[in-house]
Tab-separated table of C-alpha atoms and ligand atoms in Angstrom:
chain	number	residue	atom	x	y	z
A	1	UNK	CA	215.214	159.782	122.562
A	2	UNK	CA	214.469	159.584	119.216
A	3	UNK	CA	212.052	156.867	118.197
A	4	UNK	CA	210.947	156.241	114.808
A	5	UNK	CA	207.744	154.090	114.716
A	6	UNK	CA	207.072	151.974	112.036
A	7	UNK	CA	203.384	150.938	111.166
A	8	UNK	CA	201.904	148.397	108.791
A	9	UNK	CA	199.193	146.908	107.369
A	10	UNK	CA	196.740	145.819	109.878
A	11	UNK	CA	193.962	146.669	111.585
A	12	UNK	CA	195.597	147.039	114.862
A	13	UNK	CA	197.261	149.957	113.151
A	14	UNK	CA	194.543	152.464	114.440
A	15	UNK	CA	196.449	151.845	118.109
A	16	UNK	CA	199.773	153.458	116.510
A	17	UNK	CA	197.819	156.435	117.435
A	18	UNK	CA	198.094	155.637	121.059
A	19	UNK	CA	201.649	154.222	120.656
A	20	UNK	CA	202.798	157.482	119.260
A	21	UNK	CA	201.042	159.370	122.143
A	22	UNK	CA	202.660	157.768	125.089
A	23	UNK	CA	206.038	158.295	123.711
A	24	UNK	CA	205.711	162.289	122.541
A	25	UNK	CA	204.107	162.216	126.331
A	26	UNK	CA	206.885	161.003	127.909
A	27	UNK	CA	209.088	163.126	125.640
A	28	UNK	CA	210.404	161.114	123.284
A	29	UNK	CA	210.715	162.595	119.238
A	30	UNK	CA	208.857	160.521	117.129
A	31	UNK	CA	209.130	159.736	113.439
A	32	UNK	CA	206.174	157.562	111.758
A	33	UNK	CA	206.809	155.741	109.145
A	34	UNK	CA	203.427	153.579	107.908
A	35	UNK	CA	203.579	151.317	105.057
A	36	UNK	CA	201.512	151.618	102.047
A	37	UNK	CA	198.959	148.955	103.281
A	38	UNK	CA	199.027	150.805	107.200
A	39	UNK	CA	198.096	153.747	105.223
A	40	UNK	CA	194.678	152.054	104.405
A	41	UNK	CA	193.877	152.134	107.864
A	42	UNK	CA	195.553	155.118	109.720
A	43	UNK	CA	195.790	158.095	107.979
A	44	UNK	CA	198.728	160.331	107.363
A	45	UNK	CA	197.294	163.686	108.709
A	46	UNK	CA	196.582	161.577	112.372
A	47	UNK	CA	200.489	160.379	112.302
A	48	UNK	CA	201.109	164.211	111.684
A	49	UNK	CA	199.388	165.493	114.389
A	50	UNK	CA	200.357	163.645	116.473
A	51	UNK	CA	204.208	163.362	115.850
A	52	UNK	CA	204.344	167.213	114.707
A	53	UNK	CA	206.459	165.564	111.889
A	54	UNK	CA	206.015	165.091	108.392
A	55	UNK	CA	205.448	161.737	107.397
A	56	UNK	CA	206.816	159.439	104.671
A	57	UNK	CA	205.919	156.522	103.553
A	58	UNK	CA	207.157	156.460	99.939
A	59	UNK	CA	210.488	154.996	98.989
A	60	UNK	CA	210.915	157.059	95.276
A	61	UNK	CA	209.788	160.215	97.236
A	62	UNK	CA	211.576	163.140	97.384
A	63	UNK	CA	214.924	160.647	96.497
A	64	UNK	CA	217.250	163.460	96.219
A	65	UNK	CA	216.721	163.447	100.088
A	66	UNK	CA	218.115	159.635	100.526
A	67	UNK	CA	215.110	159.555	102.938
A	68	UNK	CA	215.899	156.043	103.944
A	69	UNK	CA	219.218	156.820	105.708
A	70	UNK	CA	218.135	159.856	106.559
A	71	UNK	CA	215.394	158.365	108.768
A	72	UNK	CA	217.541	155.038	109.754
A	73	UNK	CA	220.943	157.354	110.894
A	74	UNK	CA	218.532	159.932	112.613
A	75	UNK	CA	216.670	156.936	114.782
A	76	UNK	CA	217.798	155.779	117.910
A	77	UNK	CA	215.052	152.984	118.556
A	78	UNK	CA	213.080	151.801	116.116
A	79	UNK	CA	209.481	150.383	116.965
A	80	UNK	CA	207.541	148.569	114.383
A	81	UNK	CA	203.432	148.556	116.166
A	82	UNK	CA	201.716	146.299	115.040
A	83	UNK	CA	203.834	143.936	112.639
A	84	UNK	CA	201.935	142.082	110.293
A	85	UNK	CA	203.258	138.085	109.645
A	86	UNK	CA	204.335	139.430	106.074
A	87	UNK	CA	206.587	141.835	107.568
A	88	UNK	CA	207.933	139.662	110.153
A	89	UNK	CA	208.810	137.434	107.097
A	90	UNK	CA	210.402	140.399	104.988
A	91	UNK	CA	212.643	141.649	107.942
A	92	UNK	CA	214.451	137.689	108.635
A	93	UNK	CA	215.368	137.766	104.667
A	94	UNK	CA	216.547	140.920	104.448
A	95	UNK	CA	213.843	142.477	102.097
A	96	UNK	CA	213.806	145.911	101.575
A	97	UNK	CA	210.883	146.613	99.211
A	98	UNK	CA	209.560	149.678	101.074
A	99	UNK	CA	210.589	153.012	102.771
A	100	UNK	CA	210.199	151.085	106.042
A	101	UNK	CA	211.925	147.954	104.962
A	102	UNK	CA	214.894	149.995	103.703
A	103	UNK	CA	215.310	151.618	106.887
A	104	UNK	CA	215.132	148.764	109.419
A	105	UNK	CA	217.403	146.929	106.693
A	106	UNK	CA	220.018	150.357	106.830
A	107	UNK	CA	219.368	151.221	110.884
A	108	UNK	CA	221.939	150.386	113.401
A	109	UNK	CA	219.124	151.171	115.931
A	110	UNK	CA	217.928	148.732	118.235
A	111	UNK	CA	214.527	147.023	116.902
A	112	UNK	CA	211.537	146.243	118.649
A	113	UNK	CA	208.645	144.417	116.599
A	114	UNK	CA	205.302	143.961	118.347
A	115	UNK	CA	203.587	141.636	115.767
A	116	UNK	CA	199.492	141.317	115.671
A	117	UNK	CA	197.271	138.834	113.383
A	118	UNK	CA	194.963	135.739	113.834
A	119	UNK	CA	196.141	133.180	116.340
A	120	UNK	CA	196.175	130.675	113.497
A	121	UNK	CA	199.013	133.085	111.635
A	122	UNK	CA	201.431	133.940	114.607
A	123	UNK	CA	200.786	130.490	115.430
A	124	UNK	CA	201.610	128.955	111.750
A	125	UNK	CA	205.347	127.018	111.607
A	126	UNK	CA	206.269	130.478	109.591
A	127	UNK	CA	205.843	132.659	112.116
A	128	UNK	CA	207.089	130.715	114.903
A	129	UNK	CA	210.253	130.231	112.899
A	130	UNK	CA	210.783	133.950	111.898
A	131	UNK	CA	210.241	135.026	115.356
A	132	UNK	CA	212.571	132.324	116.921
A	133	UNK	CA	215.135	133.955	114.271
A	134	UNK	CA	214.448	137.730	114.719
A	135	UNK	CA	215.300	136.774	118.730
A	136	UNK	CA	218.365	135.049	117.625
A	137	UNK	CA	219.686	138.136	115.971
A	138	UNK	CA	218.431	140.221	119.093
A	139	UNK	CA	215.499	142.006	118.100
A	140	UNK	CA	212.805	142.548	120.754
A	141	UNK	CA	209.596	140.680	119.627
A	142	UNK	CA	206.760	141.628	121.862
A	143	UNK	CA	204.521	138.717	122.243
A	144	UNK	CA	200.844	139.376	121.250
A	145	UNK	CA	198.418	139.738	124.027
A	146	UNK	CA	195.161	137.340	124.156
A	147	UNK	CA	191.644	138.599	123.551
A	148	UNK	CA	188.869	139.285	121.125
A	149	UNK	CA	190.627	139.773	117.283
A	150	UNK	CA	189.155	141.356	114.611
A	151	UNK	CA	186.318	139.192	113.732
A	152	UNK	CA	184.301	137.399	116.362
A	153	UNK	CA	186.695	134.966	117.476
A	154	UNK	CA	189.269	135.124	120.468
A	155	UNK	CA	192.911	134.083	121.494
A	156	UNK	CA	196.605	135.342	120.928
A	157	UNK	CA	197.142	137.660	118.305
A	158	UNK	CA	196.014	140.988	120.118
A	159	UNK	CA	198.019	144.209	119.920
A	160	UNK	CA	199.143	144.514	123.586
A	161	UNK	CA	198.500	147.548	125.477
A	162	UNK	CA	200.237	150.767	123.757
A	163	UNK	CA	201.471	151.923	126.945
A	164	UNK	CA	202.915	147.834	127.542
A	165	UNK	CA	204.130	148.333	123.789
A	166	UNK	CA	206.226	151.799	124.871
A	167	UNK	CA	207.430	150.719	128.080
A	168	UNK	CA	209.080	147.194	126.723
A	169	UNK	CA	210.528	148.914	124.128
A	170	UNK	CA	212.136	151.695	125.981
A	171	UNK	CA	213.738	149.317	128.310
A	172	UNK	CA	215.912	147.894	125.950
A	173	UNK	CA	217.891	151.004	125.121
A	174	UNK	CA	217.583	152.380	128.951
A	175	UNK	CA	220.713	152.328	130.946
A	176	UNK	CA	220.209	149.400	133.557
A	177	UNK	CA	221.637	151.872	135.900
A	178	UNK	CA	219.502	150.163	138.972
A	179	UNK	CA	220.438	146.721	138.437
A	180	UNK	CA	221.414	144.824	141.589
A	181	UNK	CA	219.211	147.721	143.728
A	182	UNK	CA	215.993	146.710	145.906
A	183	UNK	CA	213.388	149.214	145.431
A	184	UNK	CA	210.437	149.706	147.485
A	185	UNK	CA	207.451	151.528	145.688
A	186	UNK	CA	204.068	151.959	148.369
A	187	UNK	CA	201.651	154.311	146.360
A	188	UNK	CA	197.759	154.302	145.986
A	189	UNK	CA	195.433	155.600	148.603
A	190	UNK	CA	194.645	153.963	152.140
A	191	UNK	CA	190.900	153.636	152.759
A	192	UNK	CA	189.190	153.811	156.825
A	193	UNK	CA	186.354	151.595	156.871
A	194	UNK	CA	183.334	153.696	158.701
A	195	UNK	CA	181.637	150.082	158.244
A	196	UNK	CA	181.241	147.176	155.705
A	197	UNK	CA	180.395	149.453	152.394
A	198	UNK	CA	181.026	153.263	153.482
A	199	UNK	CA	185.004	154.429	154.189
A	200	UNK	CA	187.180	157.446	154.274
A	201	UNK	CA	189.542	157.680	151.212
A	202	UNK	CA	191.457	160.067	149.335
A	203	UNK	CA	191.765	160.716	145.293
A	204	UNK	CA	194.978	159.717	144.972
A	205	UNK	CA	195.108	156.959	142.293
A	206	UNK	CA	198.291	155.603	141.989
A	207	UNK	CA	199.576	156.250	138.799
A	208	UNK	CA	203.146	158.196	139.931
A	209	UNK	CA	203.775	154.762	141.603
A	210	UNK	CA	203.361	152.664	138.423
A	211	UNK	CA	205.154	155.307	136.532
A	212	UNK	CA	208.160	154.492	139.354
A	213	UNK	CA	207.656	150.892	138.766
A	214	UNK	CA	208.238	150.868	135.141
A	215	UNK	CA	211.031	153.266	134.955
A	216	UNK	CA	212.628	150.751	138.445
A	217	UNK	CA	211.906	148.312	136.296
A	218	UNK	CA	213.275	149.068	132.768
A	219	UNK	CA	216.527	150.533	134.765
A	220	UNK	CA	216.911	146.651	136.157
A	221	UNK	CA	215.977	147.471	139.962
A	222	UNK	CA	214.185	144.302	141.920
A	223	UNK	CA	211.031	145.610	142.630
A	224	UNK	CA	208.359	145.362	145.420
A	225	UNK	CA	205.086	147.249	144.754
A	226	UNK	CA	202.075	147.942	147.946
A	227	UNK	CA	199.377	149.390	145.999
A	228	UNK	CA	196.803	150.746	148.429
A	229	UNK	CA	193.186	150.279	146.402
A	230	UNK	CA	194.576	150.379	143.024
A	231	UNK	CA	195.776	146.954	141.058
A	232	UNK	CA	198.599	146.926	139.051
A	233	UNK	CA	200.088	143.693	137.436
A	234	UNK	CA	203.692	143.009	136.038
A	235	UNK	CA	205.525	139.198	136.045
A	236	UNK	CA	208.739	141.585	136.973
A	237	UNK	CA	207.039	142.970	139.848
A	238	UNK	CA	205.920	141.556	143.337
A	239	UNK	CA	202.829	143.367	144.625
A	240	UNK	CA	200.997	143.784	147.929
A	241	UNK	CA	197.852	144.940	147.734
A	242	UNK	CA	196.075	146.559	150.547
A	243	UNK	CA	193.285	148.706	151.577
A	244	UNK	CA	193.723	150.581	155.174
A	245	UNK	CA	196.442	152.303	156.829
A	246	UNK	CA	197.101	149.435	159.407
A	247	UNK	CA	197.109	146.860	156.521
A	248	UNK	CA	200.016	149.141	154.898
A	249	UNK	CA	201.982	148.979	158.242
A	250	UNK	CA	201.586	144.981	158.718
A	251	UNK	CA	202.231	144.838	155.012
A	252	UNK	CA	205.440	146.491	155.434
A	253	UNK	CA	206.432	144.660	158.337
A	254	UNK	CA	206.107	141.329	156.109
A	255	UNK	CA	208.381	142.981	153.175
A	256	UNK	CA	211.017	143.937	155.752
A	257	UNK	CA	213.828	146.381	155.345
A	258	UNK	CA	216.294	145.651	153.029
A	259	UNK	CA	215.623	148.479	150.583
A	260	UNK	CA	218.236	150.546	148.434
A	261	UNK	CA	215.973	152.857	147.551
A	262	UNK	CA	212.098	153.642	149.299
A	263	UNK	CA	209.472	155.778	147.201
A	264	UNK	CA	206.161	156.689	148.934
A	265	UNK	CA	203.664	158.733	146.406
A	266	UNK	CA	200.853	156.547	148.738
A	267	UNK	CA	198.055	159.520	150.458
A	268	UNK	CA	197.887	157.303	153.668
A	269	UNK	CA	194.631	158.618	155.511
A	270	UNK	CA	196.159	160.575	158.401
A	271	UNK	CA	192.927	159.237	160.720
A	272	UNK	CA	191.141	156.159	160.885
A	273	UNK	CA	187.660	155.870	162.336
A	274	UNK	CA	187.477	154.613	165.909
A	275	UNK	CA	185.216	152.457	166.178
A	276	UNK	CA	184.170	151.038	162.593
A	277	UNK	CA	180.520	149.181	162.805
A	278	UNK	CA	180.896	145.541	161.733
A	279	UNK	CA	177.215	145.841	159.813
A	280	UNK	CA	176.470	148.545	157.826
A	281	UNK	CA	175.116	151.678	159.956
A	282	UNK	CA	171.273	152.693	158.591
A	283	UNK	CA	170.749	156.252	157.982
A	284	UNK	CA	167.681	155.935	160.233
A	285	UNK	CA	170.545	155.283	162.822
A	286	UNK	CA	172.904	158.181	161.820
A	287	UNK	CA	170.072	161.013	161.858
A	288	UNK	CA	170.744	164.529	160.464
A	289	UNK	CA	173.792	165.359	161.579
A	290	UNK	CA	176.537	162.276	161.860
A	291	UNK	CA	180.262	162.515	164.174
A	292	UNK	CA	182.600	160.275	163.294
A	293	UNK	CA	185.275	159.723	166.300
A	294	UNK	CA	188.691	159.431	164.838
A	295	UNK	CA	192.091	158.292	166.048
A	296	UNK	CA	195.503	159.323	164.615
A	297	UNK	CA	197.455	157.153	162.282
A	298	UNK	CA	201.079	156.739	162.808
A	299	UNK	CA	203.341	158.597	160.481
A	300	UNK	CA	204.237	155.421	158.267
A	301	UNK	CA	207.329	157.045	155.982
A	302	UNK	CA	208.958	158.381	158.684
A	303	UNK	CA	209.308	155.092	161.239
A	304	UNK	CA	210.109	153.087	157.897
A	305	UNK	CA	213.030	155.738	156.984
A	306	UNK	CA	214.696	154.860	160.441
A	307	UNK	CA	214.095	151.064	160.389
A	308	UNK	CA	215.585	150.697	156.712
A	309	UNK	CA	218.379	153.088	157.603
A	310	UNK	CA	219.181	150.809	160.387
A	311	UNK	CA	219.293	147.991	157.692
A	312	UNK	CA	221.130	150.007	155.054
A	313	UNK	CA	222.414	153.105	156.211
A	314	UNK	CA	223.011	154.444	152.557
A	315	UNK	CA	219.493	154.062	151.922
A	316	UNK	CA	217.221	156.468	149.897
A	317	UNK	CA	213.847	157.438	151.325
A	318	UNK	CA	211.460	159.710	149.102
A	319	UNK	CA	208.329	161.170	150.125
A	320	UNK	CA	205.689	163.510	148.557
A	321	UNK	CA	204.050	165.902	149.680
A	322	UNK	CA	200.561	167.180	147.360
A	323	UNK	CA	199.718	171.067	148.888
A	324	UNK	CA	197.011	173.130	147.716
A	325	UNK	CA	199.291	176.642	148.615
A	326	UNK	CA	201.908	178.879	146.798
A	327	UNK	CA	205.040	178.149	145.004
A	328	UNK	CA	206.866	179.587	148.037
A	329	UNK	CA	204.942	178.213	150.424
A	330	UNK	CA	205.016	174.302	148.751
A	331	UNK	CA	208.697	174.628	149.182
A	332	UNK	CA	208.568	175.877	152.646
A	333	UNK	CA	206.327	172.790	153.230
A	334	UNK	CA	208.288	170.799	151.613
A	335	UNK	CA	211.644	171.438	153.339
A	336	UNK	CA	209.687	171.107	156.569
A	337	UNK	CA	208.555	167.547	155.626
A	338	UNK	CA	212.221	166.607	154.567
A	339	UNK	CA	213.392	167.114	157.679
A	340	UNK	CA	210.701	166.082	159.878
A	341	UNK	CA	210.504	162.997	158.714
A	342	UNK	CA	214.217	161.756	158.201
A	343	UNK	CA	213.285	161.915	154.166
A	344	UNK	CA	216.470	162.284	151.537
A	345	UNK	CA	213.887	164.106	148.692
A	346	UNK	CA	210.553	165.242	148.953
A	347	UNK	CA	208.677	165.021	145.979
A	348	UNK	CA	206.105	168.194	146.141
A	349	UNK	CA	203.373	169.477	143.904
A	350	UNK	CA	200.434	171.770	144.215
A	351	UNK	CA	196.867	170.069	143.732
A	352	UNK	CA	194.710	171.761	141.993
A	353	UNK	CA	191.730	170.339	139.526
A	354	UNK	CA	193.621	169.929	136.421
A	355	UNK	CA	196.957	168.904	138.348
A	356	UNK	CA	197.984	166.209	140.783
A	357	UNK	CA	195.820	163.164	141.559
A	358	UNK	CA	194.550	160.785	138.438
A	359	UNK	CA	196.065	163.185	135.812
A	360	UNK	CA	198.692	161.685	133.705
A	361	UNK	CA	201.273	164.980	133.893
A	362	UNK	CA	202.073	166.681	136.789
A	363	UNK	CA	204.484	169.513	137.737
A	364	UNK	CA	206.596	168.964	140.553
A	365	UNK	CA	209.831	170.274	142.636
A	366	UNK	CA	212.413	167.867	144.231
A	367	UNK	CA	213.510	169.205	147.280
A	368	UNK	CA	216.745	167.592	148.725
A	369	UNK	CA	218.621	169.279	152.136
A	370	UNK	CA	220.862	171.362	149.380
A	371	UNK	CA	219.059	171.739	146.302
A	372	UNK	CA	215.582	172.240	144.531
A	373	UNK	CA	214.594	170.955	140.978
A	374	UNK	CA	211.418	171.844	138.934
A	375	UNK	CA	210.433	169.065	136.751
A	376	UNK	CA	207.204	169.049	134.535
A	377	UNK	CA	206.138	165.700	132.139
A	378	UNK	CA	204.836	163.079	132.252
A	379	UNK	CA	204.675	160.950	135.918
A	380	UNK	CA	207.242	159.156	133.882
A	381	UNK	CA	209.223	161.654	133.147
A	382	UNK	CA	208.522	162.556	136.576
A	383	UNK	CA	209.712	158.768	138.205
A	384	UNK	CA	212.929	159.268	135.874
A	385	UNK	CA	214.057	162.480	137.663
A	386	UNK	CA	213.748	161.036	140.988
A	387	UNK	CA	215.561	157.853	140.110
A	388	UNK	CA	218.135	160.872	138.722
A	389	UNK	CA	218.100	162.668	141.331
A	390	UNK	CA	218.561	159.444	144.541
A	391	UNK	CA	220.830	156.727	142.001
A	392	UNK	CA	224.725	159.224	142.565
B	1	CTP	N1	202.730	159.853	155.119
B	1	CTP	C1	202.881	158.706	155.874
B	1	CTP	N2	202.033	158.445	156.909
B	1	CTP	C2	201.048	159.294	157.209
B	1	CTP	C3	200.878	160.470	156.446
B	1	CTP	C4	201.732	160.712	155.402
B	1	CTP	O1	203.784	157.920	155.586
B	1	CTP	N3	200.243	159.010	158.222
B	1	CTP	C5	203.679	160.093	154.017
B	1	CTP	C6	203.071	160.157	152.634
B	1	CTP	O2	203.124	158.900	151.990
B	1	CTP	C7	203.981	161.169	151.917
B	1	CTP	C8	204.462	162.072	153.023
B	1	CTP	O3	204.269	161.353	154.247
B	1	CTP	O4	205.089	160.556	151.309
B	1	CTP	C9	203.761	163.386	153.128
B	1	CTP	O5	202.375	163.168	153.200
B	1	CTP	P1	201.389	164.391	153.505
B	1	CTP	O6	199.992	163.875	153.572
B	1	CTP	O7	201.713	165.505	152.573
B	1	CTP	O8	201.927	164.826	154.939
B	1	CTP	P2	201.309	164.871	156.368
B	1	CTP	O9	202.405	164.485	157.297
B	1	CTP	O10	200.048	164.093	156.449
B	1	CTP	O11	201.055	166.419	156.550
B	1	CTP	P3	199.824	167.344	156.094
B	1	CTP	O12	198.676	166.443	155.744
B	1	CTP	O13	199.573	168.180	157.291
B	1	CTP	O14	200.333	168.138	154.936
């Protein structure tokens, strides 16, 4: 999509940066436009960069080029991070004084404003009125976040989280091609407790399953979230958290079956330890050389493809599968899984240090009984092509 992002004149305006970033990342085309004033704190040559643009901020620049329906015909979201009060003010009457006024005044683009100032200022009569208008007239204002503001004091007025920023704004131009469907995300990494402070874990870190959240989310799905030792928080989402292997199967049992669609990214521990020690073991008690006695877990993604296919027979069930091997032999693997464990896709990628767990990119292949698609992005980018790919 093509995003232009407006930026003005506040001190939040360094996060723009970040704003920028997440959307190029997920592979989005980005346009900056900063003010005059954002330009006193966010330079031109960091917009650049980062865009791989050119950047304009002038309105009597280069005029011959009618920049300012250039930019608001070529934009297909506009996002204005952070807004200052002044702007908010400009935008409900209409003024177009600047480059970026012009073109939010000239766009038919959807408009997403995520103002940021002193609680006293998005608190003042003003502000609460231009806001309640902006609304009104359907623009997305993206209500500040609370914590520490520029000087020493505290409350609303924050620049929420870029990545919050991106992801609220994209899902008001995303299809809501999941609305009405129940989706199931379990992701993280189950822990085996050895005793009270030692376990057995995995790296997995649960990112690909908050990717698949948001993009469930933004497409209108009802979603359900079991995070296994990471936290993740949403008002749209309902979230289990838990922490071994069995608390992920009682978990599940509790959530029930009625699923359109089940994603599993999770790295459940294939063995838990037999006997865990209720106190902490000493070393003095382990000695040199320590054996751990393990018993197999159950195969959790294949018992809950067949009891929500009993529930819904038309059903989605996605797994992964994260191989340190060949291309040839990941799909090999891969096709094995699928079938083995009653699985519609199988999401599967080769680990290696700079790709898989706790990176932000990966590169993957979807493997379905007749077909295999490479996909490489973002885990975004990545969540979208499975909802692609299951949602026909
Ligand atoms: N999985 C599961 N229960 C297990 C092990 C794995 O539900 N006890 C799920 C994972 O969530 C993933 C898929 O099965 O979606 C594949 O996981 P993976 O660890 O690659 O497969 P394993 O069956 O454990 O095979 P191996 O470790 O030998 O590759």
């Amino acid at each position: 999509m093509r995003v232009l992002v407006g930026i003005t004149g506040g001190v939040a305006a360094y996060k723009a940066a970040e704003v920028i970033r997440e959307l190029t990342e997920s592979g989005h085309e980005v346009r900056a436009v900063p003010t005059a004033n954002a330009l006193r704190f966010i330079g031109a040559p960091t917009l650049e960069a980062l865009t791989h643009n050119s950047v304009h901020s002038e309105l009597y620049e280069d005029v011959e080029d009618v920049r300012h329906i250039e930019l608001a015909q070529w934009a297909e979201l506009i996002l204005v991070a952070p807004a200052t009060a002044s702007f908010l003010a400009r935008t409900v009457s209409g003024i177009a004084d600047d480059l970026l006024g012009n073109i939010v005044l000239a766009s038919k683009a959807p408009l997403v404003i995520a103002p940021a100032m002193h609680t006293e200022m998005w608190l003042n009569s003003a502000t609460v009125t231009n806001v309640a208008k902006l609304r009104e007239r359907g623009v997305m204002v993206i209500d500040p976040a609370v914590g520490r503001l520029t000087g020493n004091d505290t409350g609303v007025g924050r620049l929420p989280d870029p990545a919050y920023i991106v992801q609220s704004a994209l899902s008001k131009v995303v299809a809501k091609d999941l609305a009405g469907k129940k989706v199931l995300v379990v992701a993280g990494g189950t822990r085996e407790a050895i005793d009270p402070v030692r376990f057995i874990g995995n790296r997995s870190s649960g990112k690909q399953g908050i990717a698949l959240v948001e993009e469930a989310v933004a497409r209108g799905a009802d979603v359900q979230l079991v995070a296994a030792n990471f936290s993740y928080y949403s008002p749209e989402v309902q979230v289990t958290s838990v922490t071994s292997t069995s608390d992920l199967i009682t978990a599940l049992g509790k959530l029930g079956n009625n699923f359109d669609f089940v994603i599993m990214p999770a790295a459940v521990s294939d063995y838990r330890v037999a006997n865990p020690s209720a106190k902490k073991v000493k070393k003095s008690d382990m000695g040199s050389s320590l054996q751990l006695s393990l018993i197999e877990n159950p195969d959790v993604v294949s018992q809950l493809a067949k009891d929500v296919r009993t529930a819904n027979a038309s059903a989605k069930i996605v797994g992964f599968a994260a191989e340190t091997t060949s291309a040839d032999t990941l799909l090999q693997l891969a096709q094995t899984k699928l079938a083995k464990k009653g699985l519609d896709l199988v999401v599967a990628n080769e680990v290696s240090d700079t790709l898989g767990f706790d990176q932000d990119t990966n590169e993957v292949i979807l493997v379905s009984a007749d077909k295999q698609t490479q996909v490489s992005g973002s885990k975004r980018a990545i969540a979208k092509a499975i909802f692609d790919a299951i949602n026909q």
